C-alpha cells in the first residue's frame, strides 16, 4: 500500500513579480507589480495545513537561499553586497531579478518521482529537474539535489539521481510534465511522460516548448520503469502557444481519474484510446473527463487554471479536487466542477483555495506540490522535520508573520537590508525544519 506525501514549496520572503518566465502569461502580465510575500507564504501554508487536517501526509520543500549573489559575481560584478546590488540594478536589472526569484515555490518542477513499485530497482527514484529553460529556474537544481539527498537519504529505500545534463537537449521541468495513473484496487500503474519538443515532430512556434523528449525518455530509462508502465506523449503545440508552458496547466491525473482539456495532447483521440487499451485490465476502470474546446477555450483554461487543480485521495478512498479560487469565480469552470461531482467518477468533493499570489506568477495548486507516493516504511525514513504537524504549522505561521514583508517591488531588490532580513529568516528556518545548516 502506498500513500502520497505531498511536498509543497514554502514561498520564500523574496517572492516578487519579475515576469521572468517565458510562455507564462500570468508571469508576463504581473511583471513589475508589487508582490506580498507574507500573503503568498500564508496562502500556501493554509493549503498544506488543510491537507494535513484531512489526515494526509504533507511536507515542505524549503525556499532556496536568495538572492543568489554568486550569479552576480559570475557576471563580473564585484564589491560589497550593497555595491553588487546597486551595480546589477543599474546595469543588468533582469539578472538581479533572476537571482532574487522565488520560483522554487513551484515544487511540481523540482523533480520527477517514481515510486518503488514502478521501478525495476525496487527503490523510490528521484531526479531533481535541471530547469534549464529559464535562467532564474536553472539556479534551483543544486539546492534541490542537496535537499533530496539529505531528506531522502536512506540508500536502502531511495535513489537520488543528479539532474540531467544542464543542456537544452535535456531540458527537464520535473513532475509538471509527468502524470502517474494507477488502479487503487491492484496497484497497476501507467506513467505518462509529456514532452513539448522532439527532433522528429514540429513544436510550438509562439512560445518555447520547455520539456524535451530526450529528457522524458532519459527519466524513464534511469528510473528503470518497465515499458508497460510508461507512455510518452507529446503535448499539443497549440496548448503551449496558448500559455500552457507545462502540461499540468491543461491536464491532471491521479489514480484512475484523468481530467484534461481536449487540446492537451497531440493526437489526443489516439492517446486516449491507447490509455483505455493499456488500462483495460484494471479493476477500478480508468475514468477520463475530457473538457471540449467548445465548452472551454484553451485561453480560458489557462486563465482559470482549472486543470492545475490538485487531486488527492481522501481517507474513504474517494478523490478531492483542490482547485484555484479563479476557477470558482468563472461560471464555465464552476459549472464543469459541478459536473465532475455529478458524474460517475472517483471525485467526491471540490474545494477552492485562494492562492492568488502564486497564481499571479502562473502557479496554481498543482504547481505548488510534488507528489511522492511512498510505502509506510519509506515515509518513516523521510527527514521528520520537513513534515507538517500542528506544531510546525503554527511555528511556520509565526515565523512568516515575523520575517516576511507585505510588499516587494523591483526597487526593493537593491536594498542590502532585504538581504540581511532574508538570511536571518532562513537561519531560523533551520531550527523549525530540524535541518541544521541547510542555510548557512
Ligand atoms: O516556471 N513562474 C513559473 C511557474 C511554474 C508553475 N509550475 C507548474 N506549472 N508546474 C514558471 O513559469 C515566474 C517567476 C518570476 O518571474 O520570478 C515563474 O518562474
mmCIF file with all atom_site columns, C-alpha atoms in Angstrom, residues 29 64 96 128 157-158 186 196 225 234 240 247 313 335 338 357 404 407:
data_model
loop_
_atom_site.group_PDB
_atom_site.id
_atom_site.type_symbol
_atom_site.label_atom_id
_atom_site.label_alt_id
_atom_site.label_comp_id
_atom_site.label_asym_id
_atom_site.label_entity_id
_atom_site.label_seq_id
_atom_site.pdbx_PDB_ins_code
_atom_site.Cartn_x
_atom_site.Cartn_y
_atom_site.Cartn_z
_atom_site.occupancy
_atom_site.B_iso_or_equiv
_atom_site.pdbx_formal_charge
_atom_site.auth_seq_id
_atom_site.auth_comp_id
_atom_site.auth_asym_id
_atom_site.auth_atom_id
_atom_site.pdbx_PDB_model_num
ATOM 1  C CA . UNK A 1 29  ? 1.014   40.128 -17.030 1.00 0.00 ? 29  UNK A CA 1
ATOM 2  C CA . UNK A 1 64  ? 16.032  28.493 -1.657  1.00 0.00 ? 64  UNK A CA 1
ATOM 3  C CA . UNK A 1 96  ? 19.178  40.922 -10.377 1.00 0.00 ? 96  UNK A CA 1
ATOM 4  C CA . UNK A 1 128 ? 15.755  16.728 -9.493  1.00 0.00 ? 128 UNK A CA 1
ATOM 5  C CA . UNK A 1 157 ? 14.826  2.937  0.053   1.00 0.00 ? 157 UNK A CA 1
ATOM 6  C CA . UNK A 1 158 ? 15.712  5.947  -2.058  1.00 0.00 ? 158 UNK A CA 1
ATOM 7  C CA . UNK A 1 186 ? -4.489  -3.647 -7.743  1.00 0.00 ? 186 UNK A CA 1
ATOM 8  C CA . UNK A 1 196 ? 6.918   19.571 -25.549 1.00 0.00 ? 196 UNK A CA 1
ATOM 9  C CA . UNK A 1 225 ? 10.336  1.992  -15.458 1.00 0.00 ? 225 UNK A CA 1
ATOM 10 C CA . UNK A 1 234 ? 3.626   14.909 -26.990 1.00 0.00 ? 234 UNK A CA 1
ATOM 11 C CA . UNK A 1 240 ? 1.923   25.699 -25.379 1.00 0.00 ? 240 UNK A CA 1
ATOM 12 C CA . UNK A 1 247 ? 1.328   20.004 -19.255 1.00 0.00 ? 247 UNK A CA 1
ATOM 13 C CA . UNK A 1 313 ? -7.141  10.622 -2.096  1.00 0.00 ? 313 UNK A CA 1
ATOM 14 C CA . UNK A 1 335 ? -20.135 24.519 -13.876 1.00 0.00 ? 335 UNK A CA 1
ATOM 15 C CA . UNK A 1 338 ? -20.309 20.762 -10.621 1.00 0.00 ? 338 UNK A CA 1
ATOM 16 C CA . UNK A 1 357 ? -0.058  35.498 -5.026  1.00 0.00 ? 357 UNK A CA 1
ATOM 17 C CA . UNK A 1 404 ? 8.165   38.483 5.746   1.00 0.00 ? 404 UNK A CA 1
ATOM 18 C CA . UNK A 1 407 ? 5.178   44.341 -0.163  1.00 0.00 ? 407 UNK A CA 1
#
